[in-house]
Short mmCIF file of C-alpha atoms and ligand atoms in Angstrom, two decimals:
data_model
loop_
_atom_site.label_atom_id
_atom_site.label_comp_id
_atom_site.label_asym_id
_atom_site.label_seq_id
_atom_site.Cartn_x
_atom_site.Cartn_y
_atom_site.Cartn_z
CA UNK A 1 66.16 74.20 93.72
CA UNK A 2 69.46 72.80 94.19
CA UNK A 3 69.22 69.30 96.19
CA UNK A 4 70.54 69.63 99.52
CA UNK A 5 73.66 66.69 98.83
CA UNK A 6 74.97 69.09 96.30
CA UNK A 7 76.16 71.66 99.12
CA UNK A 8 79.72 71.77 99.23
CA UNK A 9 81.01 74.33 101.18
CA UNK A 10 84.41 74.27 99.65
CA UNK A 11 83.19 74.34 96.33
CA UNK A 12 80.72 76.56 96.13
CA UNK A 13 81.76 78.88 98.84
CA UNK A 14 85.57 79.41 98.49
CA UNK A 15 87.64 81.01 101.31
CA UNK A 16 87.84 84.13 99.86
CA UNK A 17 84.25 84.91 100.25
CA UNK A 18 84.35 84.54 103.81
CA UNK A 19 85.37 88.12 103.73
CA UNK A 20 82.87 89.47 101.68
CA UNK A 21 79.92 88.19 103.71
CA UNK A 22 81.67 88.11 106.80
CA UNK A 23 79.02 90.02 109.78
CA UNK A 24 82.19 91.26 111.18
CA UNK A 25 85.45 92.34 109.16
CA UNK A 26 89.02 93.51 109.56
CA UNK A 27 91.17 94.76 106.74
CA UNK A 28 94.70 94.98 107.52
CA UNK A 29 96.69 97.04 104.70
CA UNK A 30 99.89 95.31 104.97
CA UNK A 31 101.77 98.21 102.75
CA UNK A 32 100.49 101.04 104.81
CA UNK A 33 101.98 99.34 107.66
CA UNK A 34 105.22 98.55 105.38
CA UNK A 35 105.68 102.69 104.99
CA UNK A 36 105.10 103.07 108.69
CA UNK A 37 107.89 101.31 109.41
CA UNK A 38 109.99 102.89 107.14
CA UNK A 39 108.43 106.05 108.40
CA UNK A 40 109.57 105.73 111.75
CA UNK A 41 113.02 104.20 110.73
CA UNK A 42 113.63 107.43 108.53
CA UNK A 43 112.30 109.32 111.85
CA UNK A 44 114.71 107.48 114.15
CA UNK A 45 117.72 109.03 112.56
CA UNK A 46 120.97 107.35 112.93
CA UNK A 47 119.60 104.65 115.06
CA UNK A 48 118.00 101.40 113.78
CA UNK A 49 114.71 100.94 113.88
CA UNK A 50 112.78 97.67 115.45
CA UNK A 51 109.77 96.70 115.24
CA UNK A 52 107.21 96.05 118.53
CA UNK A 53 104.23 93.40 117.12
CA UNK A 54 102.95 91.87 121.11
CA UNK A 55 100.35 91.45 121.53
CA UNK A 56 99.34 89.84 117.85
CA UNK A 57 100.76 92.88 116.66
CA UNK A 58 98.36 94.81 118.20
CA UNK A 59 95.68 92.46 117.72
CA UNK A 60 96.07 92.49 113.52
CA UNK A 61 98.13 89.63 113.29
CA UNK A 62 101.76 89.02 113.97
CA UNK A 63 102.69 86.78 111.13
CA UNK A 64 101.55 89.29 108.46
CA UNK A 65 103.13 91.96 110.56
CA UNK A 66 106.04 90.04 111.02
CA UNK A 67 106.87 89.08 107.78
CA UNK A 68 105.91 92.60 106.37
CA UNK A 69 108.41 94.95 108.75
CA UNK A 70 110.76 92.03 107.95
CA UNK A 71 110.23 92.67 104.29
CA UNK A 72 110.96 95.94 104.77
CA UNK A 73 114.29 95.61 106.72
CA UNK A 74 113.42 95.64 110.33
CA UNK A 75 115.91 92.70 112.07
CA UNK A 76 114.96 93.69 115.36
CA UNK A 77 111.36 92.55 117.12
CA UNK A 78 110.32 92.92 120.50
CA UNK A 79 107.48 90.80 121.57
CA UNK A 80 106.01 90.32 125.38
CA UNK A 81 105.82 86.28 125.79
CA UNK A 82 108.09 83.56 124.60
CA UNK A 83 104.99 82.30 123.01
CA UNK A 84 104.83 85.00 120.43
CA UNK A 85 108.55 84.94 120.07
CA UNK A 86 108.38 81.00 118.99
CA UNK A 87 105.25 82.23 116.97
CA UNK A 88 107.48 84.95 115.12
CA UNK A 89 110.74 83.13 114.57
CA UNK A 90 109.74 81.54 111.24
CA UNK A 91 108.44 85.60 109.88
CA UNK A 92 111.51 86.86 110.72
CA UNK A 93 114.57 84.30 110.46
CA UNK A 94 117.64 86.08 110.69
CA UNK A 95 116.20 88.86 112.79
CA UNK A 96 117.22 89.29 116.97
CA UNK A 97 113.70 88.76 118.77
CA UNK A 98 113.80 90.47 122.27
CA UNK A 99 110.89 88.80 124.76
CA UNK A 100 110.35 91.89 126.80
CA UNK A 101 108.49 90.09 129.70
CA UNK A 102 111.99 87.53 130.34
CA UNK A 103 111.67 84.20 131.04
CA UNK A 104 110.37 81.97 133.92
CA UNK A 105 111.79 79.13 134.77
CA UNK A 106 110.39 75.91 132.71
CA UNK A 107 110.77 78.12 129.13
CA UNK A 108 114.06 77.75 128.60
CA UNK A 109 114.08 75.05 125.73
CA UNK A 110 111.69 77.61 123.93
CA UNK A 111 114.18 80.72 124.31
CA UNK A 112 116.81 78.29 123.54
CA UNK A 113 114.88 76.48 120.94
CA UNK A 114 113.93 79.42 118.91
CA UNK A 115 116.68 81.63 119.20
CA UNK A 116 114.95 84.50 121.44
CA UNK A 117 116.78 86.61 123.68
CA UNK A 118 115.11 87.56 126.91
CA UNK A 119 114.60 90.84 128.60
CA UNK A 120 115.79 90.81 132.18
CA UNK A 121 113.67 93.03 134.21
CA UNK A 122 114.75 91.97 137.72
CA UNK A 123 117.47 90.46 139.88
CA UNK A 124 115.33 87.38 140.31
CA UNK A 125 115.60 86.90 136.29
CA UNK A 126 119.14 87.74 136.48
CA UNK A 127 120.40 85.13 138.45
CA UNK A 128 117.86 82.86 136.44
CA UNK A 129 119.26 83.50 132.95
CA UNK A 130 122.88 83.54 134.19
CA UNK A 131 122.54 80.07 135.24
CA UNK A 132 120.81 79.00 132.27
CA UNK A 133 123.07 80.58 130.27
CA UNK A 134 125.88 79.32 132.29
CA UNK A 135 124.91 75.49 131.12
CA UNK A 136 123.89 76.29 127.84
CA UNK A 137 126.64 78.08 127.15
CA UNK A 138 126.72 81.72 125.58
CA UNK A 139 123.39 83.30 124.75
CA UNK A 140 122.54 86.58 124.56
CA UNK A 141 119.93 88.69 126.94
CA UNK A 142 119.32 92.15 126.98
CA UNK A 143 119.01 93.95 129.96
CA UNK A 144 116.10 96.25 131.22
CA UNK A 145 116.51 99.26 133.58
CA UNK A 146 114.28 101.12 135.13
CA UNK A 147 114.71 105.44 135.29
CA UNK A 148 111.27 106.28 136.15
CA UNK A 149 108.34 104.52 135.02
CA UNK A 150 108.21 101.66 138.15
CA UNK A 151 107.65 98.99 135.82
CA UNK A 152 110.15 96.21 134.83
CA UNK A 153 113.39 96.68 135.41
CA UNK A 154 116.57 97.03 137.55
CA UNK A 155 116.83 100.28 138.80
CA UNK A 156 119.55 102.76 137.44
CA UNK A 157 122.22 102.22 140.39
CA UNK A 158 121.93 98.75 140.34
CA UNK A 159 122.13 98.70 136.76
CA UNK A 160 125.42 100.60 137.16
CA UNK A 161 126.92 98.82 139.67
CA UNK A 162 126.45 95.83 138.07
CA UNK A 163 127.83 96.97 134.99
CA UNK A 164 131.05 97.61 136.80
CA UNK A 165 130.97 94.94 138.92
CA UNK A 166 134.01 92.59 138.42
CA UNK A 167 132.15 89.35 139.94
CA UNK A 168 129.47 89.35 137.59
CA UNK A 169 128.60 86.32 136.60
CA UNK A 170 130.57 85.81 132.83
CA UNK A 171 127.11 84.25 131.45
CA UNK A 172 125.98 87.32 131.86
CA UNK A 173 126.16 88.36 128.14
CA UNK A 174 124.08 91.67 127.21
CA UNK A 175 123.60 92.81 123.48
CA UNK A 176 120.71 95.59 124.52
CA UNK A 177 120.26 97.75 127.52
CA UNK A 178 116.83 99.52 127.81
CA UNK A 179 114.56 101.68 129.19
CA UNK A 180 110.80 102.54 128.72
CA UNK A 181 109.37 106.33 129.21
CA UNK A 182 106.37 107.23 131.01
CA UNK A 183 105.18 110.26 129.64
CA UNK A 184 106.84 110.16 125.99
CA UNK A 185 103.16 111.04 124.36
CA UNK A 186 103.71 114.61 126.44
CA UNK A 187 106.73 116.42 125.00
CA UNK A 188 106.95 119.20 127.10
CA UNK A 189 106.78 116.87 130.88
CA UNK A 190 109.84 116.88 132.36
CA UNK A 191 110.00 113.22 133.21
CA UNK A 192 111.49 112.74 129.60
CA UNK A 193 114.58 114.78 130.42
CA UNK A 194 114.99 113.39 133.92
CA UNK A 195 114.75 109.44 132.21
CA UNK A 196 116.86 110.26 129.69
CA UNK A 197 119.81 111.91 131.54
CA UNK A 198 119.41 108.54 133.65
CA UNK A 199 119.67 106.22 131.13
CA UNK A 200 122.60 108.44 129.33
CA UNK A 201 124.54 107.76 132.56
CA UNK A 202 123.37 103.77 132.23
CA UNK A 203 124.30 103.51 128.49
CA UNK A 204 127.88 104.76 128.82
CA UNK A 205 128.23 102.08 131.44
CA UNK A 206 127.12 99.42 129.09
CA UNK A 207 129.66 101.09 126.58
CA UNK A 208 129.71 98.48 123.32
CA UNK A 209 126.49 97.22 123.56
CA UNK A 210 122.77 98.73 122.47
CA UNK A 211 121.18 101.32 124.21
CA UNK A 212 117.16 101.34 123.54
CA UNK A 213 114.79 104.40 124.98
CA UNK A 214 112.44 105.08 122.46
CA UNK A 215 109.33 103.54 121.44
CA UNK A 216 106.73 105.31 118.97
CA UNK A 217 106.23 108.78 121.24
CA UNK A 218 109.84 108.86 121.94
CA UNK A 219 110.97 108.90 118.30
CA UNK A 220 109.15 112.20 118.00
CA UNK A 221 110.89 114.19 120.76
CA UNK A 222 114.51 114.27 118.28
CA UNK A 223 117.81 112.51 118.03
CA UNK A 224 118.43 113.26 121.86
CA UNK A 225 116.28 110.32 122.64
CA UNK A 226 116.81 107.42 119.85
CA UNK A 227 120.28 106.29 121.30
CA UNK A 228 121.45 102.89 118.75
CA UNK A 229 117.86 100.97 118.43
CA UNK A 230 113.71 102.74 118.68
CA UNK A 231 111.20 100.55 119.29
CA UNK A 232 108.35 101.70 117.84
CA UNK A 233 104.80 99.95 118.03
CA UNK A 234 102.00 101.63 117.45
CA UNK A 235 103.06 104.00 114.89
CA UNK A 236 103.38 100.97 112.76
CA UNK A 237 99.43 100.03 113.05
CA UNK A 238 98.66 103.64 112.27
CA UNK A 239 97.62 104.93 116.07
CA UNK A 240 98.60 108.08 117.39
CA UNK A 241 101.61 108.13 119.30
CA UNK A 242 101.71 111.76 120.83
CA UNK A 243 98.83 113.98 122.24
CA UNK A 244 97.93 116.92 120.34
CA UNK A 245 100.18 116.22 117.46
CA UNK A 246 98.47 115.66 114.03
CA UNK A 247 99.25 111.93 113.36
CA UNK A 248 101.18 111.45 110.85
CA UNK A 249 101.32 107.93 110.24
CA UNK A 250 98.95 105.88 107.77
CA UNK A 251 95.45 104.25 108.82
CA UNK A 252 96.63 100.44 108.98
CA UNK A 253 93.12 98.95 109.86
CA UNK A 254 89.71 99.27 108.99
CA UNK A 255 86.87 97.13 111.18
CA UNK A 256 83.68 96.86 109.38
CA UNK A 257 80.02 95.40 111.24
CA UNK A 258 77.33 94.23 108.67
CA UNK A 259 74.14 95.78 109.22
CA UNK A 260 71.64 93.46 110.20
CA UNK A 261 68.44 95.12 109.57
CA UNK A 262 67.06 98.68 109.54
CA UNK A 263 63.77 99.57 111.64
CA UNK A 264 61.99 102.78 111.94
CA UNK A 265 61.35 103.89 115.51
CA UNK A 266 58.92 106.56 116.30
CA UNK A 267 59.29 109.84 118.28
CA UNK A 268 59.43 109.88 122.14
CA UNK A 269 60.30 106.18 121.56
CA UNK A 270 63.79 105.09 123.74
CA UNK A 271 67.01 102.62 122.24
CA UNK A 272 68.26 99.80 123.74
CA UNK A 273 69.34 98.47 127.49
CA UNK A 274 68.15 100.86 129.95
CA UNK A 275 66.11 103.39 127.27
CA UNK A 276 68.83 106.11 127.63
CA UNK A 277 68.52 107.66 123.99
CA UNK A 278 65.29 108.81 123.76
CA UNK A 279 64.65 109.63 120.04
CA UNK A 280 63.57 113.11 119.35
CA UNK A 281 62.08 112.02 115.85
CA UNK A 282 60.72 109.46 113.67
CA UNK A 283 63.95 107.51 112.98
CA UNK A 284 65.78 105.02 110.92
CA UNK A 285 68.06 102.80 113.07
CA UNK A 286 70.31 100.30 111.66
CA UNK A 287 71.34 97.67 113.45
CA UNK A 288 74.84 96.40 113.12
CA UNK A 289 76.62 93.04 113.89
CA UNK A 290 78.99 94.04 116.48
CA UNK A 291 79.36 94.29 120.46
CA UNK A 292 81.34 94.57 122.68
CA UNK A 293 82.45 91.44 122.92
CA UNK A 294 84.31 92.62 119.80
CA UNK A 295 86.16 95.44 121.56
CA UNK A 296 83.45 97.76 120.08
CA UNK A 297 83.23 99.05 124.11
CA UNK A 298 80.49 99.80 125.83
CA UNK A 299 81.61 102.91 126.83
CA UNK A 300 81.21 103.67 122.83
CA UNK A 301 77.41 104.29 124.16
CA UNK A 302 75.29 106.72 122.59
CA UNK A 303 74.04 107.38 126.13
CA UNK A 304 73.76 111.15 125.63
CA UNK A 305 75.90 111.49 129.00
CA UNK A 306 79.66 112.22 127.84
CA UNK A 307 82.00 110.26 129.52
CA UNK A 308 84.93 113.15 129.57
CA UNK A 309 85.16 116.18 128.38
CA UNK A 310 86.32 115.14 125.53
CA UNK A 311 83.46 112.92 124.08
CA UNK A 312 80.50 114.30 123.00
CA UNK A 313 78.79 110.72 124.43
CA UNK A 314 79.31 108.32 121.79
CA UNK A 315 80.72 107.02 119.14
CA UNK A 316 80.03 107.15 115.21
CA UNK A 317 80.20 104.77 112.51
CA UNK A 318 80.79 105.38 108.60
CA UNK A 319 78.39 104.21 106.37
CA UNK A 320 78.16 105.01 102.08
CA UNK A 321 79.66 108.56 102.63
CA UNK A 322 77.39 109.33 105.77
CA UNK A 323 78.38 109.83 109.62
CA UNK A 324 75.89 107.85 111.88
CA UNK A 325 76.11 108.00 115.54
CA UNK A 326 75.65 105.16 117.80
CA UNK A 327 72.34 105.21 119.46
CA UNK A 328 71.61 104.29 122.68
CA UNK A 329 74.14 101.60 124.53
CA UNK A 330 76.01 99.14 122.79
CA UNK A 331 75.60 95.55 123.47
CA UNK A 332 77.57 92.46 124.00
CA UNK A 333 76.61 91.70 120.04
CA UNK A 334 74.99 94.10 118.61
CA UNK A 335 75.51 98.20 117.72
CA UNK A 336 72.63 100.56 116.85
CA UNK A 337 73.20 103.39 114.85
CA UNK A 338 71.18 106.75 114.11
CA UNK A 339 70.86 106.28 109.83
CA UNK A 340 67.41 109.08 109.91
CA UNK A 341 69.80 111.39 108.25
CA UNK A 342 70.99 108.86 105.27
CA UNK A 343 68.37 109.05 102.63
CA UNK A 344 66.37 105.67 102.64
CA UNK A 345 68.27 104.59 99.33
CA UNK A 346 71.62 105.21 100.47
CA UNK A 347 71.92 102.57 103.16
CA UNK A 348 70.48 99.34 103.62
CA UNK A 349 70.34 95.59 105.69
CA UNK A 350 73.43 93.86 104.44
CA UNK A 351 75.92 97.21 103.84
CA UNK A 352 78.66 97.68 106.16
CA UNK A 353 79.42 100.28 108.38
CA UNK A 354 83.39 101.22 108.96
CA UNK A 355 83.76 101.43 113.01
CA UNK A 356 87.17 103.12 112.42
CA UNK A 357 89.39 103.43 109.44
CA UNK A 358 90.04 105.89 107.04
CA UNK A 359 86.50 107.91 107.38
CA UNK A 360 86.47 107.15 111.24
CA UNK A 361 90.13 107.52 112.93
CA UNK A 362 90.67 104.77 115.38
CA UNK A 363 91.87 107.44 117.87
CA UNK A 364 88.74 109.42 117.53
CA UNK A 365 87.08 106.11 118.53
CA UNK A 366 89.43 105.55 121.36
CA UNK A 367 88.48 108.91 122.34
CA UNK A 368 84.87 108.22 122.33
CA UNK A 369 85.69 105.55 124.65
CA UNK A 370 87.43 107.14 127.30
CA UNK A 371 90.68 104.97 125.85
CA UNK A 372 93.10 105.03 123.67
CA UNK A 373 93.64 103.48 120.01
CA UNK A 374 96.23 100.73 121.88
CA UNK A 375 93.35 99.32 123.48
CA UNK A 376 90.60 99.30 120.72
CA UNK A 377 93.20 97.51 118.55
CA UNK A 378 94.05 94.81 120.62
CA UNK A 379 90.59 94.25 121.91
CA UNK A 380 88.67 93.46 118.25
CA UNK A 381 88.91 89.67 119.82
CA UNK A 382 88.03 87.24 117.63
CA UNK A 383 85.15 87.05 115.63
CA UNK A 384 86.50 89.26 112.73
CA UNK A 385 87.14 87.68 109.57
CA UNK A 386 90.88 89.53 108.90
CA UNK A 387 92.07 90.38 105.24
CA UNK A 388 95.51 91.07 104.84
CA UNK A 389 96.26 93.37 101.88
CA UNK A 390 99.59 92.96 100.39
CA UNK A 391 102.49 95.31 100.78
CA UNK A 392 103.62 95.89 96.90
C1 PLP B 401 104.75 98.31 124.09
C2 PLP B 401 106.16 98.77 124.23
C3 PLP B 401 106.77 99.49 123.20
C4 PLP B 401 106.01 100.02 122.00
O1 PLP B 401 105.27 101.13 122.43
P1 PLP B 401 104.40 102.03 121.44
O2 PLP B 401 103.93 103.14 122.31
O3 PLP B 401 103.28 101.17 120.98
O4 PLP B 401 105.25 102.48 120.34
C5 PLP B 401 108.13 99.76 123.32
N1 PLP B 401 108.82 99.37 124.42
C6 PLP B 401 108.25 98.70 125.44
C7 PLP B 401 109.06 98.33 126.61
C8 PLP B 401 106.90 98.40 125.39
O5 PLP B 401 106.32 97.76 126.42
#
């Protein structure tokens, strides 16, 4: 028996291991999301290719993600705060990093400081950043217009007007004019043809600077759409960016949840909160260490209800070559799933199950869920132990 002064965590559990006995774990493959990018560059034609990482990058880290698009060539990033713009700068040194929420007034020094350029979405951030920019002397923004989606931005004819508006204030300095589309994942609505003959008209106003439309589902609908800079985003983390299409792009993350323990559970007997999943045979039921307070949703319930028409009413999980299906409702920390039809050997306490990855597409998940893969990413909060895999 070792004596209980010789524990050392540091010693005799190194860092590394954390992973490999971690109840809850996320591999990020770093090169997978390297080829993404240059996927979607390649895809984008004749205009440059950016890189979108709010958001953590999607919730699998935005200094790994960072660093890797940056690695690969990408010297254009659009994050949502100023936050994760001063978070990003040191990833991506030399790159333009476009904060696509603006600024408010009191994070100036931290645009300034860190080199960011804002997104102007209204007239109130307009007048703002002029005047900021007015005293600071010249920095760049990048202007957002609106042609359909009711989001951020001016709207098309005051975009226009100001562009040929001789009173404008001259700290008004734009490098990038954008716009976002609403129904890009659906090729054949007509909304994309009516935003993009908008913004045409709004781009050759801003003649001489970047003109931005695309992100990930926009890339897809041809050259028509990519104007000078795409800015893709999901594509990158391997989620699917249009409906119906087979996705392309490589798996990026795999989750894993430890199993727990494994109990047999007679016939007629019921699973978890509220006894919806009656069992309708002796079973094996592992139990596995994650909730939803891990993004696994609750809507991921094995209820035997579907949700939509979609779902067949639940979710599955991966386990030593097997498909297992979530039994009963999941739980804020804890996920039970059907193992009857893995043969005893084949699956034990302490194996992990893969909750999406390459046996168990994330948007398959998403679908389960009545979501899509944006939001299962970015909701694995933050008790997974993450391992980056390097790009080569
Ligand atoms: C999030 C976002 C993107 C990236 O979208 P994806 O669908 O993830 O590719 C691009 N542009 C804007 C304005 C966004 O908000």
């Amino acid at each position: 028996m070792p004596d209980i002064d010789d524990f050392s965590p540091d010693d005799d559990f190194p860092l590394a291991s954390a992973f490999e006995h971690a109840p809850l774990r996320l591999t990020v493959d770093l090169g997978a999301m390297a080829d993404n990018w240059r996927d979607m560059a390649k895809r984008s034609g004749k205009a440059r290719a950016a890189a979108v990482v709010k958001a953590d990058a999607y919730g699998l880290g935005i200094e790994d993600a960072g660093q890797t698009f940056y690695r690969a060539g990408a010297r254009d990033f659009f994050v949502a705060t100023v936050a994760e713009g001063v978070t990003l700068r040191p990833y991506a040194p030399q790159a333009r990093i476009f904060v696509l929420s603006g600024v408010w007034p009191g994070q100036e020094a931290d645009i300034l400081g860190s080199d960011l350029v804002p997104v102007l979405a209204s007239e109130e951030q307009l007048s703002h950043w002029t005047a900021v920019a007015a005293q600071a002397g010249d920095h760049p923004c990048a202007l957002q217009v609106d042609t359909g989606f009711n989001r951020l931005g001016l709207t098309a004819e005051d975009a226009l007007s100001l562009a040929g508006d001789p009173c404008r204030p001259a700290s008004f300095s734009p490098v990038l004019v954008l716009s976002h589309l609403a129904c890009g994942d659906t090729p054949s609505s007509t909304m994309n043809t009516v935003q993009r003959e908008s913004f045409q008209q709004v781009a050759a106003a801003y003649e001489g600077i970047d003109s931005s439309l695309s992100a990930s589902a926009g890339i897809f609908l041809g050259p028509d759409y990519h104007f000078d800079l795409t800015r893709p985003g999901i594509a990158l983390y391997g989620g699917e960016a249009v409906n119906g299409m087979a996705n392309p792009m490589r798996p990026v993350a795999t989750a894993e949840a430890r199993i727990v323990m494994i109990r047999e559970a007679g016939e007629g007997q019921t699973v978890s909160y509220g006894g919806t999943y009656r069992l309708q045979r002796a079973s094996r039921l592992a139990i596995a260490a994650v909730g939803y307070a891990d993004g696994y949703q609750r809507s991921l319930s094995g209820s035997g209800i579907p949700l939509r028409e979609m779902g067949y009413g639940g979710a599955y999980g991966f386990v030593n070559g097997y498909q297992v299906p979530v039994a009963g409702r999941v739980t804020m920390d804890m996920t039970i799933f059907d193992v009857t039809d893995v043969p005893a050997n084949a699956v034990r306490a302490g194996d992990y199950i893969e909750l999406f990855g390459p046996n168990v597409p994330l948007d398959e998940v998403a679908r389960a869920a009545g979501t899509i893969g944006y939001e299962i990413l970015t909701s694995t909060g933050l008790r997974y132990e993450r391992l980056a895999l390097e790009a080569e």
